[in-house]
Amino acid sequence: MEENNEHITDSVSYTEENIRHLSDMEHVRTRPGMYIGRLGDGSQVEDGIYVLLKEVIDNSIDEFKMGAGKRIDINVEDNLRVSVRDYGRGIPLGSLVDAVSMLNTGGKYDTKAFKKSVGLNGVGAKAVNALSSRFVARSMRDGQMREAVFECGNLISDTTRPTDEENGTYIFFEPDKTLFVNYHFRPEFIETMLRNYTYLNTGLSIYYNSHRIISRNGLEDLLNDNMTSQGLYPIIHLKGEDIEIAFTHSPQYGEEYYSFVNGQHTTQGGTHQSAFKEHIARTIKEFYGKNMEYQDIRNGIVAAIAINVIEPTFESQTKIKLGSLTMAPEKDSEGNPYPLSGISVNKFVGDFIRENVDNYLHKHPDVAEVLLQKIQESEKERKAIAGVTKMARERAKKANLHNRKLRDCRIHLNDQKGSKKDEEDDPRLESSIFITEGDSASGSITKSRDVNTQAVFSLRGKPLNSFGLTKKVVYENEEFNLLQAALNIEDGLDGLRYNKVIVATDADVDGMHIRLLMITFFLQFFPDLIKKGHVYILQTPLFRVRNRKKGVYETIYCYTEEERLAAIEKLSPNPEITRFKGLGEISPEEFRNFIGKDMRLEQVTLRKTDAVQELLEFYMGKNTMERQNFIIDNLVVEEDLIQQ
């Protein structure tokens, strides 16, 4: 032991030169995860470039909430560069440079200027500045404009001049490509973000690349725009001071929630969402005066809640989960007491729901009758499967311990031992599970995967077509039961163990069929898994085109027929072409290239315009003559396709 210590001391010096002080901008660039979570390339909604955009917009939203400026202009050029212009008060000119470059500097510590703001800790715009190759901040106030230009957080120029522009702030940024490698903004992610802002700020107009986005009915519009099936009764929309809720029930399984704090979309919920779930069920149960289970009351609910909290506490800088237990601290910065001081979020939400939802149901007996019928149907189905549920749970528990269907990843195995983690270190954020069929395919993925973050679930043959079946099949069918247990979604998405659920099937007709059967299963029983963006399709290459030059193979993997033709032209003459029909045909060494950091995933989406029920009925329902004719008319033989 002494020899080892001597060796370490001799080989690694530790002197004053090892002690470094990082500037604010250097610290952000060195530890970006502390400020924006993951980096990413923009292909996932949680990637860092969207956090950068959100941080800039949050400042403009805070201006609107303070009654300054009803319009925000947002332009995204080539899906690479962003500008945001608001018409609020403008940053005080003398503090412009500090406000966008010095951490812990900002106006939101003073609750006189920003009473119920999202950004409170003086970090947001500085992180955007530090992580951008070019960042421009302009403030227009009373006929004067100050402009500061930065590159990678370093001030390049600072000028002040007269202007006739309206008061407000302009921010331009281009994320640093050395950090966000091969990034691109996806318009659909941005539009969803902007619509959420307008739902929470009625009267605000956002112009996205000159396209106007506005909401007149707040959370009611949000539910109408996002529901993928018709509500069983008109949306109940209730507003009070610092709180707004909207909900209805749909014929779908599960629970679907959208929650917000001070206009911030808290995608992981928090104390306000938990309070809503508890008190909406309790209030409805007390209204009917019946012995109801909360799960029956909430089954099929689609709901949104938004609250305003003074100085909210989030569980991280990315602000996706509310941690505040009270509506306001005891006193403001000048020692004055807050009116909401000491009132818990749970009590605030509960009191509002208890009074207003109860009143609504008394005034609308027709709605109360429809709701009661929905609850009774859920109760009836739950009791019908009660007998198989207990056995299914025991079977799943035993299977997870003793069989090889689930090959879990290490971060979950470690997490099960009770280690406490911060949000950015939450295993679910980086973990994924591949759902594949057959021993050869699952074997290839298992040997190639990152054992720390990637799990594998192996199906045995084709899963059952679950279209039109009740949830009883989830417990009666061993494959579905074990998959549900592996994902830990029996009681909703709160316990979901993997951020990405990836369907990985062969690139042939059988593989496509398995893919459709799995998507049908999720759409039938866990639609929120898709709506929340957790389900993906793994794209693997169809062809390998290679040519031996000077004893070394030059290889191109092709995912489309167009890529194959281009590769043949590039590697001519006479390249060797391999068609991958099954995942098991790809060696583990090659497969590692396709499920690593450059993994190609296609996200399964679900929107109101998708007509899901009609699509499932046509493709997965009874084998009608209409579908037979469709297949005949669109049949393409693979050999013919390759020869084209």
XYZ file of C-alpha atoms in Angstrom:
644
model
C 0.000 0.000 0.000
C 2.848 2.403 0.871
C 4.521 1.712 -2.471
C 1.295 2.610 -4.315
C 1.006 5.895 -2.437
C 4.601 6.787 -3.271
C 3.954 6.024 -6.918
C 0.877 8.269 -7.054
C 2.697 11.151 -5.367
C 5.637 10.961 -7.758
C 3.592 10.697 -10.943
C 0.892 13.345 -10.323
C 2.051 16.715 -8.981
C -0.324 18.962 -7.043
C 0.931 22.558 -6.756
C -0.365 26.117 -6.931
C -0.406 25.733 -10.714
C -3.208 23.181 -10.368
C -5.458 25.772 -8.691
C -7.431 27.649 -11.329
C -9.969 30.446 -11.214
C -12.482 30.407 -14.031
C -14.304 33.524 -15.166
C -18.083 33.362 -15.287
C -18.114 32.657 -19.011
C -15.302 30.082 -18.754
C -17.156 28.236 -16.013
C -20.319 27.979 -18.109
C -18.359 26.705 -21.103
C -16.425 24.243 -18.951
C -19.483 22.916 -17.124
C -22.444 23.500 -19.490
C -24.443 20.660 -17.958
C -24.761 22.619 -14.719
C -26.605 25.360 -16.587
C -28.532 23.807 -19.468
C -28.526 20.065 -18.820
C -27.523 18.057 -21.871
C -25.958 19.469 -25.042
C -27.272 17.387 -27.962
C -27.773 18.282 -31.617
C -31.365 19.503 -31.526
C -32.929 16.197 -32.548
C -34.525 15.798 -29.104
C -36.779 18.328 -27.425
C -34.678 18.268 -24.234
C -31.461 19.195 -26.086
C -29.577 22.248 -24.880
C -30.193 24.561 -27.840
C -33.887 24.705 -26.892
C -32.909 25.591 -23.326
C -30.872 28.477 -24.746
C -33.869 29.694 -26.726
C -36.150 29.309 -23.723
C -33.834 31.300 -21.479
C -33.912 34.248 -23.880
C -37.684 34.093 -24.393
C -38.299 33.801 -20.645
C -36.876 37.276 -20.187
C -39.261 38.673 -22.790
C -42.192 36.819 -21.233
C -41.328 38.330 -17.867
C -41.606 41.769 -19.478
C -45.087 40.916 -20.759
C -46.145 39.616 -17.353
C -45.137 42.948 -15.872
C -47.381 44.725 -18.387
C -44.590 45.864 -20.699
C -44.865 44.776 -24.343
C -47.547 42.590 -25.932
C -45.500 41.320 -28.869
C -42.383 39.192 -29.280
C -40.703 38.620 -32.647
C -38.712 35.388 -33.015
C -36.778 34.532 -36.153
C -34.773 31.373 -36.795
C -32.469 31.543 -39.812
C -31.499 28.273 -41.532
C -32.433 26.461 -38.297
C -29.078 27.663 -36.931
C -29.304 31.286 -35.767
C -31.943 32.921 -33.582
C -33.077 36.455 -32.854
C -35.636 37.479 -30.231
C -37.053 41.020 -30.097
C -39.481 42.172 -27.428
C -41.106 45.544 -26.862
C -40.794 45.745 -23.118
C -38.888 48.227 -20.990
C -35.444 47.310 -22.273
C -32.475 46.444 -20.076
C -31.108 49.568 -18.342
C -28.376 50.729 -20.717
C -25.703 51.124 -18.081
C -26.137 47.492 -16.975
C -26.494 45.820 -20.379
C -23.051 44.197 -20.540
C -23.153 42.984 -16.945
C -26.710 41.665 -17.364
C -25.665 39.316 -20.168
C -22.154 38.368 -19.083
C -21.848 38.344 -15.273
C -23.432 35.499 -13.324
C -25.654 36.404 -10.394
C -26.416 39.756 -12.001
C -29.950 40.683 -13.032
C -33.139 42.541 -12.235
C -35.078 39.568 -10.985
C -33.694 39.605 -7.495
C -35.769 42.754 -7.058
C -39.376 41.604 -6.849
C -40.585 45.148 -7.516
C -39.410 44.791 -11.125
C -40.281 41.104 -11.595
C -42.849 39.797 -9.125
C -43.572 36.345 -10.517
C -40.729 35.592 -12.856
C -39.359 32.312 -14.176
C -35.738 33.418 -14.279
C -34.637 34.315 -10.783
C -30.996 33.439 -10.377
C -29.227 35.684 -12.874
C -27.953 32.837 -15.074
C -30.105 32.383 -18.202
C -28.867 34.978 -20.725
C -25.292 34.577 -19.496
C -25.371 30.860 -20.277
C -26.678 31.619 -23.768
C -23.880 34.137 -24.261
C -21.154 31.788 -23.052
C -22.350 28.867 -25.182
C -22.791 30.859 -28.403
C -20.149 31.483 -31.052
C -21.785 34.882 -31.589
C -24.109 36.707 -29.218
C -25.559 40.195 -29.687
C -27.548 42.106 -27.058
C -29.277 45.405 -27.815
C -31.347 47.511 -25.488
C -33.528 50.358 -26.739
C -34.631 52.879 -24.120
C -35.993 56.372 -24.673
C -34.249 57.096 -27.981
C -30.915 55.461 -27.119
C -29.578 52.052 -28.175
C -26.687 50.203 -26.621
C -25.311 47.161 -28.428
C -22.860 44.610 -27.033
C -21.361 41.916 -29.269
C -19.735 38.771 -27.861
C -17.963 35.718 -29.273
C -17.881 32.627 -27.048
C -18.656 34.881 -24.090
C -15.896 37.386 -24.817
C -16.898 41.013 -25.387
C -15.923 42.137 -28.905
C -17.622 45.528 -29.183
C -19.786 47.851 -27.094
C -21.446 50.895 -28.690
C -24.198 53.376 -27.845
C -26.054 55.527 -30.360
C -29.365 57.342 -30.857
C -32.292 55.338 -32.266
C -35.887 55.796 -33.257
C -36.752 52.153 -32.476
C -39.370 51.308 -29.894
C -38.219 50.448 -26.398
C -37.324 46.821 -25.779
C -34.583 44.232 -26.020
C -33.062 42.392 -28.987
C -31.002 39.235 -28.532
C -29.243 37.323 -31.312
C -27.341 34.099 -30.721
C -25.743 31.323 -32.721
C -24.951 28.221 -30.621
C -21.298 27.190 -30.656
C -20.889 24.301 -33.099
C -17.869 23.003 -31.192
C -20.214 22.303 -28.267
C -23.485 21.539 -30.068
C -22.035 19.340 -32.795
C -24.066 19.184 -36.037
C -27.004 20.917 -34.353
C -30.171 22.141 -36.031
C -33.293 23.665 -34.526
C -36.435 21.694 -35.328
C -39.366 24.006 -36.150
C -41.971 21.682 -34.624
C -40.227 21.780 -31.233
C -40.002 25.559 -31.342
C -43.635 26.006 -32.339
C -44.810 23.782 -29.473
C -42.707 25.833 -27.048
C -44.116 29.100 -28.362
C -47.708 27.897 -28.264
C -47.227 26.957 -24.627
C -46.083 30.510 -23.929
C -49.222 31.948 -25.519
C -51.564 29.573 -23.667
C -50.152 30.917 -20.416
C -50.138 34.543 -21.501
C -53.422 35.360 -23.205
C -53.167 38.614 -25.105
C -49.529 38.011 -26.042
C -48.709 37.812 -29.747
C -45.629 35.834 -30.768
C -44.467 36.161 -34.370
C -42.401 33.122 -35.316
C -40.728 33.765 -38.680
C -43.592 36.234 -39.308
C -46.255 33.632 -38.451
C -48.528 34.859 -35.663
C -49.198 32.607 -32.658
C -51.810 33.700 -30.122
C -54.207 32.168 -27.619
C -57.506 33.683 -26.494
C -58.709 30.946 -24.141
C -55.550 29.910 -22.334
C -55.422 26.347 -21.050
C -58.687 25.501 -22.780
C -56.941 26.140 -26.100
C -54.006 24.010 -24.955
C -56.211 20.980 -24.324
C -58.194 21.482 -27.524
C -54.987 21.689 -29.560
C -53.354 18.643 -27.944
C -56.145 16.142 -27.346
C -56.084 13.273 -29.820
C -59.580 12.019 -29.015
C -62.854 13.754 -28.330
C -63.541 14.771 -24.736
C -66.447 13.037 -23.045
C -67.744 16.390 -21.803
C -66.885 20.057 -22.496
C -63.559 21.166 -21.058
C -63.941 22.552 -17.541
C -61.905 25.753 -17.504
C -61.512 27.625 -14.214
C -59.378 30.646 -13.376
C -58.464 32.416 -10.188
C -55.760 34.754 -8.998
C -52.415 33.026 -9.610
C -54.046 29.762 -10.702
C -55.743 28.362 -13.811
C -56.893 24.809 -14.482
C -58.600 23.009 -17.356
C -59.611 19.357 -17.626
C -61.882 16.806 -19.209
C -61.927 13.026 -19.624
C -61.312 11.118 -22.836
C -61.996 7.491 -23.835
C -58.252 6.778 -23.679
C -56.415 4.976 -20.923
C -54.016 6.659 -18.546
C -53.619 10.216 -17.308
C -52.278 13.180 -19.260
C -51.058 16.364 -17.580
C -49.608 19.686 -18.666
C -48.269 21.820 -15.822
C -46.763 25.293 -15.689
C -45.219 27.664 -13.159
C -44.950 31.366 -14.008
C -45.324 30.417 -17.662
C -42.617 27.750 -17.519
C -43.618 24.300 -18.810
C -42.668 21.941 -15.983
C -42.413 18.767 -18.038
C -41.533 16.681 -14.993
C -44.338 18.124 -12.898
C -43.597 18.903 -9.288
C -45.524 19.982 -6.214
C -48.278 21.810 -8.129
C -49.016 18.873 -10.430
C -48.997 16.414 -7.532
C -51.404 18.685 -5.660
C -53.729 18.838 -8.659
C -53.803 15.051 -9.029
C -54.549 14.555 -5.345
C -57.240 17.203 -4.946
C -59.081 16.715 -8.238
C -59.663 13.071 -7.302
C -60.588 13.871 -3.703
C -63.006 16.653 -4.687
C -64.805 14.511 -7.260
C -65.041 11.617 -4.813
C -66.538 13.881 -2.140
C -68.971 15.394 -4.643
C -70.501 12.015 -5.460
C -70.238 10.774 -1.875
C -69.311 7.310 -3.094
C -66.480 4.951 -2.221
C -64.402 5.542 -5.336
C -60.780 4.706 -6.074
C -58.637 7.662 -7.159
C -57.270 5.674 -10.111
C -60.807 5.180 -11.451
C -61.575 8.886 -11.082
C -58.441 9.954 -12.936
C -58.426 7.280 -15.639
C -58.693 9.052 -18.980
C -58.226 12.541 -17.539
C -56.555 15.193 -19.685
C -55.671 18.217 -17.598
C -53.573 21.349 -17.358
C -52.645 23.501 -14.385
C -50.761 26.783 -14.250
C -49.837 28.687 -11.113
C -47.829 31.807 -10.347
C -45.413 31.568 -7.444
C -43.317 34.338 -5.931
C -39.650 33.332 -6.097
C -40.265 29.705 -7.159
C -37.695 27.048 -6.404
C -37.014 24.560 -9.202
C -35.033 21.374 -8.862
C -32.454 22.597 -11.393
C -31.519 25.489 -13.662
C -33.529 23.894 -16.489
C -36.700 24.512 -14.434
C -38.658 21.446 -15.543
C -39.795 20.376 -12.075
C -41.169 22.628 -9.349
C -39.654 22.115 -5.934
C -41.346 24.996 -4.085
C -43.484 23.918 -1.157
C -44.919 27.383 -0.464
C -46.440 30.056 -2.671
C -44.114 32.763 -1.366
C -41.269 33.228 1.098
C -41.965 35.072 4.334
C -40.591 38.457 3.254
C -39.332 40.285 0.202
C -35.865 41.808 -0.214
C -36.903 44.843 1.837
C -38.383 42.850 4.697
C -42.039 43.332 3.737
C -44.284 40.278 4.218
C -45.847 38.589 1.187
C -49.640 38.063 1.164
C -49.199 34.397 0.237
C -46.430 33.823 2.751
C -46.665 30.474 4.541
C -49.406 29.082 2.269
C -48.319 25.747 0.841
C -48.681 24.994 -2.853
C -50.693 21.911 -1.913
C -53.191 23.908 0.162
C -53.436 26.725 -2.388
C -54.210 24.329 -5.228
C -56.463 22.154 -3.048
C -58.585 25.052 -1.776
C -59.139 26.353 -5.310
C -60.122 22.955 -6.704
C -62.341 22.043 -3.761
C -64.416 25.199 -4.095
C -64.533 25.731 -7.837
C -64.756 22.177 -9.186
C -67.420 21.282 -6.634
C -69.421 24.386 -7.603
C -69.068 23.593 -11.296
C -70.352 20.040 -10.940
C -73.335 21.236 -8.894
C -74.193 23.792 -11.581
C -73.720 21.341 -14.483
C -75.503 18.076 -13.625
C -75.228 16.906 -17.241
C -71.430 16.992 -17.007
C -71.538 15.355 -13.587
C -73.594 12.500 -15.041
C -71.168 11.860 -17.904
C -68.210 11.967 -15.526
C -69.871 9.531 -13.156
C -70.507 7.105 -16.004
C -66.829 7.287 -17.045
C -65.675 6.591 -13.481
C -68.050 3.644 -13.147
C -66.811 2.156 -16.427
C -63.213 2.463 -15.240
C -64.129 0.841 -11.930
C -65.918 -1.998 -13.700
C -62.933 -2.736 -15.921
C -60.476 -2.516 -13.015
C -62.483 -5.026 -11.002
C -62.781 -7.313 -14.011
C -59.017 -7.604 -14.253
C -58.353 -7.562 -10.518
C -57.979 -11.331 -10.451
C -55.308 -11.468 -13.123
C -53.539 -8.282 -12.017
C -52.116 -9.686 -8.802
C -50.844 -12.833 -10.473
C -49.442 -10.804 -13.357
C -47.510 -8.548 -10.988
C -45.992 -11.520 -9.219
C -45.132 -13.139 -12.540
C -43.482 -9.954 -13.780
C -41.533 -9.531 -10.550
C -40.243 -13.078 -10.725
C -39.454 -12.800 -14.433
C -37.410 -9.640 -13.949
C -35.304 -11.466 -11.398
C -34.815 -14.802 -13.082
C -35.193 -14.630 -16.850
C -33.215 -12.923 -19.586
C -35.989 -10.929 -21.267
C -34.750 -7.718 -19.700
C -31.063 -6.911 -19.755
C -31.021 -3.760 -17.683
C -28.467 -0.955 -17.741
C -26.086 -0.272 -14.903
C -27.341 3.180 -13.949
C -30.708 1.660 -13.084
C -29.155 -1.218 -11.228
C -27.177 1.331 -9.218
C -30.220 3.577 -8.786
C -32.210 0.696 -7.322
C -29.729 0.622 -4.454
C -31.099 3.928 -3.248
C -28.522 6.460 -4.436
C -29.886 9.999 -4.408
C -29.397 11.955 -7.630
C -29.966 15.494 -8.807
C -32.203 16.099 -11.786
C -29.388 16.355 -14.337
C -28.047 13.032 -13.045
C -31.450 11.354 -13.084
C -30.821 7.989 -14.793
C -34.033 8.310 -16.781
C -32.759 11.339 -18.690
C -29.919 9.440 -20.381
C -31.269 5.888 -20.326
C -32.987 4.033 -23.146
C -34.426 0.586 -23.729
C -34.400 -1.308 -27.019
C -37.432 -3.491 -27.685
C -36.434 -6.137 -30.176
C -37.514 -9.578 -31.353
C -35.573 -12.806 -31.419
C -32.374 -14.059 -29.852
C -30.068 -13.042 -32.702
C -31.247 -9.424 -32.844
C -31.302 -8.956 -29.077
C -27.927 -10.668 -28.889
C -26.362 -8.231 -31.363
C -27.734 -5.210 -29.516
C -26.757 -6.616 -26.125
C -23.156 -7.114 -27.229
C -22.975 -3.685 -28.860
C -24.848 -1.480 -26.394
C -23.556 0.927 -23.799
C -24.196 -1.167 -20.702
C -24.328 1.954 -18.544
C -27.298 3.619 -20.238
C -28.896 1.153 -22.684
C -31.187 -1.728 -21.723
C -32.597 -4.456 -23.976
C -36.021 -6.122 -23.828
C -36.417 -9.203 -25.993
C -39.811 -10.131 -27.434
C -40.637 -13.758 -28.126
C -42.162 -13.818 -31.578
C -44.704 -11.307 -32.818
C -46.708 -9.515 -30.119
C -50.484 -9.710 -30.052
C -52.553 -7.259 -32.088
C -54.130 -5.348 -29.200
C -56.427 -3.120 -31.240
C -59.964 -3.126 -29.838
C -58.977 -5.115 -26.738
C -59.377 -3.959 -23.139
C -56.528 -3.380 -20.724
C -57.099 -6.837 -19.312
C -54.875 -8.117 -22.124
C -51.916 -6.180 -20.679
C -51.972 -8.479 -17.672
C -53.086 -11.682 -19.391
C -50.493 -11.486 -22.164
C -47.075 -12.361 -20.770
C -45.112 -10.223 -23.243
C -47.172 -7.093 -22.561
C -47.204 -7.696 -18.828
C -43.438 -8.083 -18.620
C -42.861 -5.055 -20.847
C -45.138 -2.914 -18.703
C -43.231 -4.063 -15.626
C -39.853 -3.371 -17.263
C -40.929 0.178 -18.146
C -42.620 0.611 -14.733
C -45.647 2.409 -16.223
C -48.546 0.542 -14.641
C -49.342 3.572 -12.467
C -48.463 6.220 -15.060
C -45.378 7.889 -16.499
C -44.099 9.195 -13.165
C -42.268 5.910 -12.688
C -41.021 5.511 -16.269
C -37.502 4.106 -16.010
C -36.230 5.031 -19.482
C -36.353 8.342 -21.311
C -36.320 6.644 -24.703
C -38.313 3.528 -25.562
C -36.801 2.376 -28.860
C -38.481 -0.206 -31.084
C -35.682 -2.030 -32.929
C -36.894 -4.481 -35.586
C -35.570 -6.054 -38.767
C -35.724 -4.077 -41.988
C -38.189 -6.461 -43.632
C -41.933 -7.068 -43.758
C -41.989 -9.024 -40.486
C -39.987 -6.309 -38.771
C -42.387 -3.645 -39.975
C -45.321 -5.699 -38.743
C -43.791 -6.049 -35.269
C -43.148 -2.316 -35.245
C -46.810 -1.595 -36.020
C -47.999 -4.041 -33.387
C -45.856 -2.344 -30.730
C -47.016 1.134 -31.703
C -50.612 -0.107 -31.622
C -50.046 -1.408 -28.092
C -48.705 1.945 -26.905
C -51.473 3.900 -28.654
C -54.140 1.670 -27.125
C -53.013 1.602 -23.519
C -50.230 4.156 -22.988
C -50.837 6.998 -25.480
C -49.169 9.517 -23.174
C -45.913 7.580 -23.627
C -46.013 8.662 -27.270
C -47.471 12.117 -26.667
C -44.694 12.952 -24.216
C -42.090 12.015 -26.840
C -40.647 8.837 -25.333
C -41.193 6.341 -28.200
C -38.736 6.007 -31.090
C -37.988 3.766 -34.048
C -34.373 2.690 -34.515
C -33.111 3.327 -38.023
C -30.473 0.797 -39.083
C -28.756 0.746 -42.479
C -30.352 -1.233 -45.255
C -27.104 -1.611 -47.199
C -23.376 -1.727 -46.708
C -21.419 -0.605 -49.756
C -17.656 -1.074 -49.621
C -14.629 -1.301 -51.860
C -11.204 -2.657 -51.041
C -8.447 -0.157 -51.760
C -4.810 -0.847 -50.910
C -5.777 -3.639 -48.569
C -8.269 -1.518 -46.608
C -12.050 -1.450 -46.980
C -13.687 1.910 -47.557
C -17.213 1.419 -46.258
C -20.410 3.450 -46.553
C -23.596 2.469 -44.696
C -26.774 3.397 -46.524
C -30.169 3.968 -44.949
C -32.077 4.621 -48.179
C -32.025 3.539 -51.804
C -30.776 7.013 -52.771
C -27.824 6.679 -50.393
C -27.027 3.248 -51.876
C -26.886 4.607 -55.422
C -24.710 7.531 -54.326
C -22.346 5.158 -52.500
C -22.037 2.909 -55.555
C -21.124 5.896 -57.675
C -18.563 7.104 -55.137
C -16.876 3.725 -54.601
C -16.919 2.431 -58.167
C -15.740 0.251 -59.795
C -17.449 -2.922 -58.688
C -18.156 -2.227 -55.011
C -19.314 -5.021 -52.739
C -22.965 -4.499 -51.719
C -24.531 -6.199 -48.687
C -28.267 -6.012 -47.949
C -29.022 -6.207 -44.217
C -32.367 -7.935 -43.808
C -32.124 -8.690 -40.108
C -30.488 -7.081 -37.105
C -28.883 -10.416 -36.304
C -26.970 -10.280 -39.608
C -25.054 -7.195 -38.471
C -21.981 -8.047 -36.441
C -21.765 -6.574 -32.940
C -18.694 -4.596 -34.004
C -20.653 -2.939 -36.809
C -23.828 -2.613 -34.774
C -21.966 -0.508 -32.233
C -21.779 2.229 -34.884
C -25.557 2.360 -35.216
C -26.577 2.642 -31.562
C -23.836 4.989 -30.381
C -23.765 8.773 -30.214
C -24.747 9.065 -33.900
C -27.700 6.706 -33.537
C -30.505 7.502 -35.970
C -33.880 7.598 -34.285
C -37.268 8.481 -35.682
C -39.577 9.818 -33.001
C -43.142 8.499 -32.975
C -45.470 11.482 -32.650
C -49.141 11.803 -31.863
C -51.150 14.890 -32.734
C -54.787 15.844 -32.886
C -54.782 15.816 -36.696
C -53.480 12.249 -36.919
C -56.951 10.601 -36.820
C -55.500 7.770 -34.771
C -58.689 5.801 -34.280
C -59.412 5.767 -38.007
C -55.838 4.754 -38.857
C -55.831 1.918 -36.337
C -59.217 0.738 -37.529
C -58.005 0.627 -41.127
C -54.551 -0.929 -40.603
C -55.038 -3.015 -37.471
C -58.768 -3.730 -37.445
C -60.699 -6.461 -39.209
C -59.306 -7.619 -42.540
C -61.719 -5.708 -44.750
C -61.863 -5.772 -48.541
C -60.857 -2.100 -48.537
C -57.575 -2.935 -46.816
C -56.958 -5.943 -49.069
C -57.346 -3.742 -52.134
C -55.010 -1.147 -50.616
C -52.322 -3.791 -50.088
C -52.675 -5.136 -53.626
C -52.528 -1.660 -55.166
C -49.433 -0.647 -53.187
C -47.490 -3.918 -53.178
C -43.830 -3.569 -54.165
C -41.594 -6.635 -54.327
C -38.220 -5.933 -52.715
C -36.233 -7.518 -55.554
C -37.981 -5.229 -58.037
C -37.223 -2.199 -55.853
C -33.498 -3.004 -55.733
C -33.348 -3.470 -59.502
C -34.974 -0.090 -60.169
